[in-house]
Short mmCIF file of C-alpha atoms and ligand atoms in Angstrom, two decimals:
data_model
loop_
_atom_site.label_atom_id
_atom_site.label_comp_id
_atom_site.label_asym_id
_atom_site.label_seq_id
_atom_site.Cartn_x
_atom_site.Cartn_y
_atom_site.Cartn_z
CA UNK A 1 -39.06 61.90 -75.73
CA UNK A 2 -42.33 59.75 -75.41
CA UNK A 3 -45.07 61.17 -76.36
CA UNK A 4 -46.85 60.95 -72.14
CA UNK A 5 -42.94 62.86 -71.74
CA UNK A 6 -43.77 65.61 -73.77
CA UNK A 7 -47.40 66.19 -72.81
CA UNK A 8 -46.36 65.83 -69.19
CA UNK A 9 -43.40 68.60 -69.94
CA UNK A 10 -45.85 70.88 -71.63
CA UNK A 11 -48.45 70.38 -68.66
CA UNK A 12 -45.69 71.82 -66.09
CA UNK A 13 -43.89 74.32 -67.89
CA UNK A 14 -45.76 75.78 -71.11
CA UNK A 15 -48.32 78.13 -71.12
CA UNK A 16 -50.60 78.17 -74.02
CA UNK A 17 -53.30 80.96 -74.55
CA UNK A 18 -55.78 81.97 -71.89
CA UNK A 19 -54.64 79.30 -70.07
CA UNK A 20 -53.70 78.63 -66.19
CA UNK A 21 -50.31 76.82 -65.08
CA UNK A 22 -52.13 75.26 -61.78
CA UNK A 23 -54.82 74.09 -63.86
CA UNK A 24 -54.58 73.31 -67.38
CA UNK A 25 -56.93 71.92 -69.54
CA UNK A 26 -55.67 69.28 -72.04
CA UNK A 27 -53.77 69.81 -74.95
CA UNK A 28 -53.28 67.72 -77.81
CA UNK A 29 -49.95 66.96 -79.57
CA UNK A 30 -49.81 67.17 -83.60
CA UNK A 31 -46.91 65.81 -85.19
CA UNK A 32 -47.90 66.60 -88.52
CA UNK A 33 -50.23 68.93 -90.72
CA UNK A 34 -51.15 68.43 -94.23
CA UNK A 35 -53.83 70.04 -96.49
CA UNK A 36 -56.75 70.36 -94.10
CA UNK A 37 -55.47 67.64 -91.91
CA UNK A 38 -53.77 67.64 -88.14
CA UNK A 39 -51.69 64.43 -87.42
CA UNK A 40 -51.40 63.79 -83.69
CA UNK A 41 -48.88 61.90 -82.31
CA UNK A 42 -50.66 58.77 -81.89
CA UNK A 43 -52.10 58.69 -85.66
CA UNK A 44 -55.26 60.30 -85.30
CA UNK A 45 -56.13 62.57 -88.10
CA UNK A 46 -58.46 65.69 -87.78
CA UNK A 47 -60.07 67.18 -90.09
CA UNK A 48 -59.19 71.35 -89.33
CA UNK A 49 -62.21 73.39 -88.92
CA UNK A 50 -60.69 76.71 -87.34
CA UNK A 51 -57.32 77.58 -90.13
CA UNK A 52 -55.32 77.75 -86.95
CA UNK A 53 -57.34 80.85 -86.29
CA UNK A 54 -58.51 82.20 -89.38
CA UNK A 55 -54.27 82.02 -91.09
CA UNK A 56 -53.52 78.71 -93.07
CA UNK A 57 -56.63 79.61 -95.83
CA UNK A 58 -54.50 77.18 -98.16
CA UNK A 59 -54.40 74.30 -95.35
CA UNK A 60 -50.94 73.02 -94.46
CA UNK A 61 -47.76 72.79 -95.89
CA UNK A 62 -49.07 74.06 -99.41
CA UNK A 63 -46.11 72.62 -102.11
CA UNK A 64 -46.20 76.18 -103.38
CA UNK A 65 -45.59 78.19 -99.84
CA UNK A 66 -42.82 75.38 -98.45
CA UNK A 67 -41.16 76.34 -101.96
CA UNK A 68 -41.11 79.76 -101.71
CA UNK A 69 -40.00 79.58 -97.53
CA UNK A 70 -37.50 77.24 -98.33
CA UNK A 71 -36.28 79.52 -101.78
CA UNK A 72 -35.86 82.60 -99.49
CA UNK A 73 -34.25 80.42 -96.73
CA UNK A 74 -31.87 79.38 -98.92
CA UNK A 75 -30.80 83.42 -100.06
CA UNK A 76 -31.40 85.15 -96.95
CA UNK A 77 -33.56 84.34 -93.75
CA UNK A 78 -34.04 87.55 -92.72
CA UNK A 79 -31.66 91.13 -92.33
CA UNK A 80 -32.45 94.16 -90.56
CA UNK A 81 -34.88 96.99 -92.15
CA UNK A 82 -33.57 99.81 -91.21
CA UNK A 83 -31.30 101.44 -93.61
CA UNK A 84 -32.03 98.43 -96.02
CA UNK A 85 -34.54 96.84 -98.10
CA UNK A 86 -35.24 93.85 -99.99
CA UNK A 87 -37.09 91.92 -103.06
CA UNK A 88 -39.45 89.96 -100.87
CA UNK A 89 -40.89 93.09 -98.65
CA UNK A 90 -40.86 95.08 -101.56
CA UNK A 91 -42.84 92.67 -103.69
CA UNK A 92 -44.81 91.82 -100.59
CA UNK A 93 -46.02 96.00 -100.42
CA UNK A 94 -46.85 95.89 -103.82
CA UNK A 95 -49.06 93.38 -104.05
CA UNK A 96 -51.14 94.79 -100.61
CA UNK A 97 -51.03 98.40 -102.45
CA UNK A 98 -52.86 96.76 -105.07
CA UNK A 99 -55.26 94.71 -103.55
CA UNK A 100 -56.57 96.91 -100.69
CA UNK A 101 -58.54 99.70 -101.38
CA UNK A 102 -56.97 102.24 -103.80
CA UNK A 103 -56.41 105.68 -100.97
CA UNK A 104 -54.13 102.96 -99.17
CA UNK A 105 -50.81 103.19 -100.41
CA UNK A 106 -48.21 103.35 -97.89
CA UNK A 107 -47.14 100.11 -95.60
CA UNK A 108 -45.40 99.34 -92.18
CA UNK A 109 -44.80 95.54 -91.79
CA UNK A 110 -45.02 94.20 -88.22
CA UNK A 111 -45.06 90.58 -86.78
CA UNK A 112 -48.34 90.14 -85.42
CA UNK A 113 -51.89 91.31 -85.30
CA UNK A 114 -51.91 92.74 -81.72
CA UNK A 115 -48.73 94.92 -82.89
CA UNK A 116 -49.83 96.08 -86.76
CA UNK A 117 -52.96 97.13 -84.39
CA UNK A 118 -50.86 99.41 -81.90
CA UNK A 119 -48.88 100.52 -85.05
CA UNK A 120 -52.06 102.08 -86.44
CA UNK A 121 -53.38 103.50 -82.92
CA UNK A 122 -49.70 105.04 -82.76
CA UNK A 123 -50.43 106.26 -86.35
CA UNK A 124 -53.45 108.21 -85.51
CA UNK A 125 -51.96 109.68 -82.26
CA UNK A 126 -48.88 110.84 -84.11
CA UNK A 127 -51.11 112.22 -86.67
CA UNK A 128 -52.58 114.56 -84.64
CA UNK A 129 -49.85 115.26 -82.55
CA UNK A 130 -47.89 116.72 -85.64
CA UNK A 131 -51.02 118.96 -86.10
CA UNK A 132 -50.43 120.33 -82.96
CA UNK A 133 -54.01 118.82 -81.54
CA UNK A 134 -52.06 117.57 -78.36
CA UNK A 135 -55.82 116.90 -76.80
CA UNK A 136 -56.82 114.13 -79.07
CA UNK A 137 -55.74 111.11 -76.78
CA UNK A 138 -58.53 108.88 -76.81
CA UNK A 139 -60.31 106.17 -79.49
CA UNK A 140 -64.04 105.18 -79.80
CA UNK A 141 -64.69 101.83 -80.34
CA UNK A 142 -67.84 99.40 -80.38
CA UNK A 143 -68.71 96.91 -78.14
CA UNK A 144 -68.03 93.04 -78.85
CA UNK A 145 -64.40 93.85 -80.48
CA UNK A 146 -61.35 92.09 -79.94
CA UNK A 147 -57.90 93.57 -81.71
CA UNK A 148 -55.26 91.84 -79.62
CA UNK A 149 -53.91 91.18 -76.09
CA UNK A 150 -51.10 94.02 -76.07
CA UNK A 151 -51.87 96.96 -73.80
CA UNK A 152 -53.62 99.70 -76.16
CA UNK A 153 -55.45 96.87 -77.97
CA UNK A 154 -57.01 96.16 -75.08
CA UNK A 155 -58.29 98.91 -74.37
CA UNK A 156 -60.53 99.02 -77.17
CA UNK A 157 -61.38 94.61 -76.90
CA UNK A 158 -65.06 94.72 -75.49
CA UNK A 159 -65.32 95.96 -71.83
CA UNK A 160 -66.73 92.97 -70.32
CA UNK A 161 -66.31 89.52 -72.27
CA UNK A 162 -64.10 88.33 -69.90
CA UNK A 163 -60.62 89.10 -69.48
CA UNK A 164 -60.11 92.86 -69.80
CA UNK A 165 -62.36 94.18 -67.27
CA UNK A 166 -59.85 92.93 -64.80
CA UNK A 167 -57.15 95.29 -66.22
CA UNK A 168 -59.95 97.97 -65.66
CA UNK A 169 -57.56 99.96 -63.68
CA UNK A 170 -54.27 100.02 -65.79
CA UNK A 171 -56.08 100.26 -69.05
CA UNK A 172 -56.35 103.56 -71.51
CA UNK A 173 -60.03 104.78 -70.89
CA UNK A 174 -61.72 104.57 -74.61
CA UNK A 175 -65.13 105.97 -75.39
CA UNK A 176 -67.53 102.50 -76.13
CA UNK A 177 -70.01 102.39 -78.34
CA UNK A 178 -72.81 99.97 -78.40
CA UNK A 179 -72.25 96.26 -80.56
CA UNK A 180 -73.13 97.08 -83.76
CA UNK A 181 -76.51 96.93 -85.45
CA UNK A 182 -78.49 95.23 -87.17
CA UNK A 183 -77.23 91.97 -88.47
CA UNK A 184 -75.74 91.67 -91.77
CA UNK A 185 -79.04 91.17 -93.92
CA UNK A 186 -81.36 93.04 -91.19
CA UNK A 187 -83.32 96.05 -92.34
CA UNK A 188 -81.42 99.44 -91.64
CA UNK A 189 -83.34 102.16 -89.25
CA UNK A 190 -81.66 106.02 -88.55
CA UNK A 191 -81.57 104.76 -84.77
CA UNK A 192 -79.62 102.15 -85.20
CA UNK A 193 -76.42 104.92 -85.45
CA UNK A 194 -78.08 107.04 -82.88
CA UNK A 195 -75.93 106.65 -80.08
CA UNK A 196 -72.76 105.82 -82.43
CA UNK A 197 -73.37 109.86 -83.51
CA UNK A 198 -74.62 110.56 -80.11
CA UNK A 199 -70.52 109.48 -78.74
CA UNK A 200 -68.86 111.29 -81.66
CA UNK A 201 -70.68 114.25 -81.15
CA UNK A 202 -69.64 114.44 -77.20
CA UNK A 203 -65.89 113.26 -77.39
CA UNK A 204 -65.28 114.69 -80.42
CA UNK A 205 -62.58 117.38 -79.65
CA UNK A 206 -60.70 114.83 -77.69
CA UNK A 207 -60.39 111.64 -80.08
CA UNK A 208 -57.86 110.65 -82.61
CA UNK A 209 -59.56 107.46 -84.53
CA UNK A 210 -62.51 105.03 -84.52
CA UNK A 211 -61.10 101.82 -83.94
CA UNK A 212 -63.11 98.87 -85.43
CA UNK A 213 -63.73 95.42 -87.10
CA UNK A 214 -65.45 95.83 -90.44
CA UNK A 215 -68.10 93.42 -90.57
CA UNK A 216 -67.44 90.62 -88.96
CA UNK A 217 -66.51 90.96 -85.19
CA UNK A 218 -64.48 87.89 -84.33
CA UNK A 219 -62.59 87.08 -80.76
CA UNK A 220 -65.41 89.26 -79.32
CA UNK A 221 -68.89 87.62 -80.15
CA UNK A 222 -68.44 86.16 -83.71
CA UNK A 223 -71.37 88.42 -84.79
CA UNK A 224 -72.24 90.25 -88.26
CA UNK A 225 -73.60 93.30 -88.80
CA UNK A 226 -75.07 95.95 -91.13
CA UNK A 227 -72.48 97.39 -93.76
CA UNK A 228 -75.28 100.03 -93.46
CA UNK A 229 -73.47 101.20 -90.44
CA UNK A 230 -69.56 100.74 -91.44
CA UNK A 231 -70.72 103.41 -94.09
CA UNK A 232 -72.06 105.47 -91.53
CA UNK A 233 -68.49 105.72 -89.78
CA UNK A 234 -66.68 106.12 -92.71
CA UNK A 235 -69.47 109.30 -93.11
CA UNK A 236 -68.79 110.45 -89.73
CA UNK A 237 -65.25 109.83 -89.81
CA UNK A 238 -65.07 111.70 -92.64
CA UNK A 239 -67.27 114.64 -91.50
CA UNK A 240 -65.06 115.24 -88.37
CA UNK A 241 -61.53 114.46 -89.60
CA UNK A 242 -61.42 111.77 -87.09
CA UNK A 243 -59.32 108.53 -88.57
CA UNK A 244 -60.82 105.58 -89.42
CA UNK A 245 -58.88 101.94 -88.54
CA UNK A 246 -60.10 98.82 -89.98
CA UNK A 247 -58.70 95.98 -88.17
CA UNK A 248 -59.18 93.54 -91.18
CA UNK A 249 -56.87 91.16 -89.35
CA UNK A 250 -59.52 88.42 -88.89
CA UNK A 251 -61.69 89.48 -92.04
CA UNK A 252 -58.69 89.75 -94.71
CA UNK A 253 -58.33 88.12 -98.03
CA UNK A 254 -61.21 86.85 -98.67
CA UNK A 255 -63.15 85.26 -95.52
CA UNK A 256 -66.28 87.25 -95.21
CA UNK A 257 -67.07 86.76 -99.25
CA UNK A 258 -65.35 89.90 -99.78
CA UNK A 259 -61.97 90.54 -100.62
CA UNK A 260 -61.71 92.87 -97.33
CA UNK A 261 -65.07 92.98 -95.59
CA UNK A 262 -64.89 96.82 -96.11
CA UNK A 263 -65.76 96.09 -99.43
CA UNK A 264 -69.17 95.14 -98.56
CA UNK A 265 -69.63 98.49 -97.05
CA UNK A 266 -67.67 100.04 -100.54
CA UNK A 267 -65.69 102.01 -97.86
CA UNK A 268 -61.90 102.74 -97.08
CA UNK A 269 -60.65 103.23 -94.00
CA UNK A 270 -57.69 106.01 -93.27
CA UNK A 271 -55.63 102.65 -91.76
CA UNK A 272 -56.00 98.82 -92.02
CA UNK A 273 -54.54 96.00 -90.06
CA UNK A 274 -53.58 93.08 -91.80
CA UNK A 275 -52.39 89.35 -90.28
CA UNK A 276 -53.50 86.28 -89.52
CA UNK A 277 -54.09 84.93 -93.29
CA UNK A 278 -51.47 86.91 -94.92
CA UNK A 279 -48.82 84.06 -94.94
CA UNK A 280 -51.36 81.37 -95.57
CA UNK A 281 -50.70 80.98 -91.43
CA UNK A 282 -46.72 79.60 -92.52
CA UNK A 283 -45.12 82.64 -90.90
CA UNK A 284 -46.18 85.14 -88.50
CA UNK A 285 -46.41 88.77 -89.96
CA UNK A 286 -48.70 91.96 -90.11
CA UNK A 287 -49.34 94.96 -92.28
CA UNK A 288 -50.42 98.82 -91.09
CA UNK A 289 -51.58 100.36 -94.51
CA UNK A 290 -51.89 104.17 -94.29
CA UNK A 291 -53.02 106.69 -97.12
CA UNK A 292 -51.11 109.58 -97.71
CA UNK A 293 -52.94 112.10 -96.02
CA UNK A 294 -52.14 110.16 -92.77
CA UNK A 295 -48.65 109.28 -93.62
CA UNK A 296 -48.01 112.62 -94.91
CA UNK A 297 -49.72 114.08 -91.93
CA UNK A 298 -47.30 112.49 -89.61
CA UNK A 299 -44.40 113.55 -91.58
CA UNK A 300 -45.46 116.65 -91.77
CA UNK A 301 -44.55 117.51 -87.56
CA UNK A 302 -42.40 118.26 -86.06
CA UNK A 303 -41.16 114.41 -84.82
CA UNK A 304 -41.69 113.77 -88.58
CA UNK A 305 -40.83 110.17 -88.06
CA UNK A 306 -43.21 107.10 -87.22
CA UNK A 307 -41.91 106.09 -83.83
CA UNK A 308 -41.73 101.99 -84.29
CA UNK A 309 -39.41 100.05 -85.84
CA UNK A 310 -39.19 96.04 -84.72
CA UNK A 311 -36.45 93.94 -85.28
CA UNK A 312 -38.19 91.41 -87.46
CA UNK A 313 -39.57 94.28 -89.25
CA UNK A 314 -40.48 93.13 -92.97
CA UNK A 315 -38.98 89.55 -92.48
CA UNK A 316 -37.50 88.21 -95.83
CA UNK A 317 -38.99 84.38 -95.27
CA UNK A 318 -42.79 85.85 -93.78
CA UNK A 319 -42.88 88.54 -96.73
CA UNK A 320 -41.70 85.43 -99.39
CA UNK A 321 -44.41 83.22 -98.24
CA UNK A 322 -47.06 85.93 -98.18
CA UNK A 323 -46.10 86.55 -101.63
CA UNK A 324 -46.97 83.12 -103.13
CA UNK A 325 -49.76 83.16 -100.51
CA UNK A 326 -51.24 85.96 -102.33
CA UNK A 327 -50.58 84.71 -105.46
CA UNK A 328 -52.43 81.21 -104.69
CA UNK A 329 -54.88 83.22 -103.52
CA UNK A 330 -55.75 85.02 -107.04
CA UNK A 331 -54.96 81.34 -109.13
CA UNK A 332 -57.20 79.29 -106.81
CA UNK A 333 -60.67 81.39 -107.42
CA UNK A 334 -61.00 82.00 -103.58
CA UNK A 335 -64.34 83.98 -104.10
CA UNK A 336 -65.83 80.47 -105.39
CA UNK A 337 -64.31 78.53 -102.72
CA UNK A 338 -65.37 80.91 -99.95
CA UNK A 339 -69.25 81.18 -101.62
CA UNK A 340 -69.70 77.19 -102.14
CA UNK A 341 -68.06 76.29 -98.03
CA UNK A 342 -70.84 79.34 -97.18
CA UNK A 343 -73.38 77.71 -98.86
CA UNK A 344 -72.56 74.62 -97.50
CA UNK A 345 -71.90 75.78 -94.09
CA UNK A 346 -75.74 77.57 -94.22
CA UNK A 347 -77.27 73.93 -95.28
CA UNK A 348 -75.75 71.72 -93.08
CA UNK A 349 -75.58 73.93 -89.23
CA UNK A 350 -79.28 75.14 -90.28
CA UNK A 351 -80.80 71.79 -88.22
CA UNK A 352 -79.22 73.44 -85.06
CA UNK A 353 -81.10 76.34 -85.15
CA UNK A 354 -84.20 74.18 -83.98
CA UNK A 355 -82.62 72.91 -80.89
CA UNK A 356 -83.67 74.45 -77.51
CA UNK A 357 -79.33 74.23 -76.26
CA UNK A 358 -79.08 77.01 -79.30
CA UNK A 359 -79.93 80.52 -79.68
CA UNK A 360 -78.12 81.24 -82.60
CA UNK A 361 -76.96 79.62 -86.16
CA UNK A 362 -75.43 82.35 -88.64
CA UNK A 363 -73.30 82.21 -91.54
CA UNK A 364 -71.05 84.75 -93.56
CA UNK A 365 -68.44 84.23 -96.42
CA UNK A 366 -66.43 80.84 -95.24
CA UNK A 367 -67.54 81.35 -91.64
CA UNK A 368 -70.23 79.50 -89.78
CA UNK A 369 -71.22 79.87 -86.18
CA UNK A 370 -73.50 78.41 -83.87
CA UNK A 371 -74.30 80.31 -80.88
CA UNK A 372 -75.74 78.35 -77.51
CA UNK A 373 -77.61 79.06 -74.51
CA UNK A 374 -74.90 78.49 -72.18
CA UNK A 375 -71.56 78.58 -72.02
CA UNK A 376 -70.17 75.56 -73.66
CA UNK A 377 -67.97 73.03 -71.28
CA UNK A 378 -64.42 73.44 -73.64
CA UNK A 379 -62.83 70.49 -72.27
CA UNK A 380 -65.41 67.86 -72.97
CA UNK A 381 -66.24 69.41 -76.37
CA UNK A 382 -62.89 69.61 -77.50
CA UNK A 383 -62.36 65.77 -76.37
CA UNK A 384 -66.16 64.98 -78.19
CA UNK A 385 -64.89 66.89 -81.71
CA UNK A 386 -61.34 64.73 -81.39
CA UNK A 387 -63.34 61.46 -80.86
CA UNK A 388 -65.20 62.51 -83.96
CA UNK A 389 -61.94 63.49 -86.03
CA UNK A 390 -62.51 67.16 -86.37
CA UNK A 391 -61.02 70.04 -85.04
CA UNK A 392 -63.04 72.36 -83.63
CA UNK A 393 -62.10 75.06 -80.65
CA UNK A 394 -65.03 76.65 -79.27
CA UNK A 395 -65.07 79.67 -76.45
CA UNK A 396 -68.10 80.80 -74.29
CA UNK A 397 -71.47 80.27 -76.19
CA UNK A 398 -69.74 80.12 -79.33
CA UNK A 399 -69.03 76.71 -81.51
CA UNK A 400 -67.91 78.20 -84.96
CA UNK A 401 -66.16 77.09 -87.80
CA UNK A 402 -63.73 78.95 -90.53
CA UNK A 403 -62.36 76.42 -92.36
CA UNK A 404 -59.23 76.33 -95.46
CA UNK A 405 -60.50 77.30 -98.32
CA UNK A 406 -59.38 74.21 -100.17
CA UNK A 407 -61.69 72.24 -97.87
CA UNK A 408 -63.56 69.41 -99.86
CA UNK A 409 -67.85 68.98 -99.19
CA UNK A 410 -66.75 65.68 -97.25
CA UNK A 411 -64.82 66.70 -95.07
CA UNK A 412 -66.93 69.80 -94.09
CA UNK A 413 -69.86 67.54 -93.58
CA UNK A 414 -67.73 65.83 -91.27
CA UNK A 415 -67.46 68.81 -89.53
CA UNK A 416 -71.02 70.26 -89.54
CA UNK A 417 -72.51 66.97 -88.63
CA UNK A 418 -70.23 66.56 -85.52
CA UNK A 419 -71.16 70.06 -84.47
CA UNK A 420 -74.80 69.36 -84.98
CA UNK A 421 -74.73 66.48 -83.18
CA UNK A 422 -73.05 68.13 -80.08
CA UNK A 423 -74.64 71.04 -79.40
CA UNK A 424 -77.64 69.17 -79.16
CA UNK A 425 -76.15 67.44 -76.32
CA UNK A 426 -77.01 69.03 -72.99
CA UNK A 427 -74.07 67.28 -70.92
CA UNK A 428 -71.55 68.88 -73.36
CA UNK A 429 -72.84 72.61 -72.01
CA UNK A 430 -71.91 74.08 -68.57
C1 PLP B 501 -56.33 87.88 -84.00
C2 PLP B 501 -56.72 89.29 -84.08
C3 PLP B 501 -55.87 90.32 -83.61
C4 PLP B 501 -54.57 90.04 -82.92
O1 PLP B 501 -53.63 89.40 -83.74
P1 PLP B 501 -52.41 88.58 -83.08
O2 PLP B 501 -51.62 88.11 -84.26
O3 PLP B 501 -53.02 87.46 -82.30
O4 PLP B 501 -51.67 89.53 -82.22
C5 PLP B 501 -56.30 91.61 -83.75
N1 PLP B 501 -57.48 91.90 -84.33
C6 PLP B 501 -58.31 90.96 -84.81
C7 PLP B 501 -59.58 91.35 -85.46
C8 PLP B 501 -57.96 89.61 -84.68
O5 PLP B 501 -58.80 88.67 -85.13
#
């Protein structure tokens, strides 16, 4: 196939994400992806700005993760889990046991984010259901969130940033608070938890777990706020019995400075959600870490089992990579790669911050986002960021950045100075 053959195939038959059939926008083909580099198929190299969405934290085809895929390949791709167990998951769980906070101890592996995510939800609900509390159907959630595109997830993704108000009417009604505040490094005020309390103290009989992203809201606004108020849930949480989930599926190993970004909070959750970064972005796979008062609480009732069970559950090739993904992790000295791209990220996107197309420039851990007026026009940005051999994806308002953590000051400038340069460009905003 030509290369016009296969982007004229993919045009008429291939849907890619958020995307319509009878009107696609382009899409570009990569043959190839090395370090922090994309290949297309005519030559072009771009420099990768987004990790594939926050997973390949090594870059691409890392010598040490194509060993250990192709090492596990070679002794088993994958068996069922149920009645059976192997090396890789096994060493996978102990290495999350020991990383996450210490209450977390036990571990159901999934294959993606959205599904580690309805694991937990299905955690909480069994939970009570073995205590007998049969009226504790419903999760509170803030504002601005995204945790996935399956059905329950969505029902806790923000209300109205676009596409889950249209499933208004087959969707799981969950109790909303508002977006966090303040930011990050903003002073905290009592209020600011006012109407967080205010929800907890009116649903309270009738829900089973706060639902939230530490930190660093992602997919929903790309915003930071206070660990001021992540403590105050854990408080509340704790006061009430209700469970706390930390979808740590964006914020994970290391992006937000922290290890997990509960850690700036020096919280634990009841459950955390793990993906995205946990194979380096080789492999998809997910984690559901429970402590034992909520596994032991399930167990406890009367169904006594957890009801899920996929068939990839615990694959041997996603749990190998993860391993040596870890593992790179601790060698490489991520907490001084993720502080010096931070720093670098602050310097260089600071100029936007006095353009009149921007209302917004803010940085956290390896993450930088700038934050414009008006929606941005995707198409012509995307094709402006090519032109300038970086890869950058932005959505709505929001141009940010999350690059590998192996990322040299070069080619970061690269990026930051093509992102300064087009958000300063009226024509490339809707
Ligand atoms: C990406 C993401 C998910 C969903 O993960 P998938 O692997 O895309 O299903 C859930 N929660 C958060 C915070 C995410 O960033």
């Amino acid at each position: 196939m030509q290369t016009s053959d296969i982007v004229k195939f993919d045009r008429e038959h291939i849907w890619h994400p958020y995307t319509s059939m009878n009107n696609p926008l382009p899409v570009y083909p990569v043959a190839r992806a090395k370090g922090v580099r994309l290949t297309l198929e005519d030559g072009r190299e771009l420099i990768d700005g987004m990790s594939s969405w926050w997973a390949a934290i090594h870059g691409y085809s890392h010598p040490r993760l194509v060993r250990a895929l192709t090492q596990q390949a070679q002794t088993m791709s994958h068996v069922m889990f149920g009645g059976i167990t192997h090396r890789p998951a096994v060493e996978l769980a102990r290495r999350l046991v020991d990383m996450t906070p210490a209450p977390l101890q036990r571990v159901f592996f999934s294959d993606s984010g959205s599904v580690s995510v309805e694991v937990a939800i299905k955690m909480a609900f069994q939970y009570w259901l073995s205590k007998g509390e049969t009226g504790r159907c419903r999760l509170l959630t803030v504002r601005g969130g995204y945790h996935g595109d399956t059905f329950r997830t969505m029902s806790v993704c923000d209300p109205e940033n676009g596409m889950h108000s249209l499933f208004a009417g087959v969707l799981a009604k969950s109790v909303f608070a508002p977006a966090p505040t303040p930011a990050f490094d903003a002073p905290w005020e009592d209020e600011h938890f006012d109407a967080f309390e205010q929800l907890v103290r009116e649903h309270e009989a009738e829900l089973a777990a706060v639902v939230l992203e530490p930190i660093v809201q992602g997919a929903g606004g790309m915003r930071f706020y206070s660990p001021e108020f992540l403590r105050r849930v854990r408080e509340i949480c704790t006061r009430t019995g209700i469970l706390l989930i930390a979808d740590e599926i964006a914020t994970g190993f290391g992006r937000s400075g922290k290890l997990f970004a509960c850690e700036h909070a020096g919280i634990s959750p009841d459950i955390m959600c793990l993906g995205k970064a946990l194979t380096g972005g080789t492999m998809t796979l997910a984690a559901t870490l429970a402590t034992d008062r909520v596994a032991n609480g399930i167990s406890d009732g009367e169904l006594s089992v957890l009801m899920h069970g996929p068939t990839f559950m615990g694959n041997p090739l996603a749990c190998a990579v993860a391993c040596a993904s870890l593992d790179l992790l601790v060698e490489n000295d991520w907490a001084a790669s993720v502080s010096a791209i931070g720093d670098q990220l602050r310097r260089e996107l600071a100029p936007c911050a006095d353009l009149p197309t921007v209302r917004d420039v803010r940085t956290l851990g390896a993450i930088g986002v700038v934050e414009t007026t008006r929606p941005v026009d995707m198409a012509a940005l995307q094709r402006f960021f090519v032109d300038r051999g970086v890869w950058v994806r932005p959505f709505g308002r929001l141009v940010y950045v999350m690059p590998p953590y192996i990322m040299k000051k070069d080619d970061l400038s690269q990026i930051t100075s093509a992102i300064v340069d087009a958000v300063a460009r009226p024509e490339l905003l809707s």
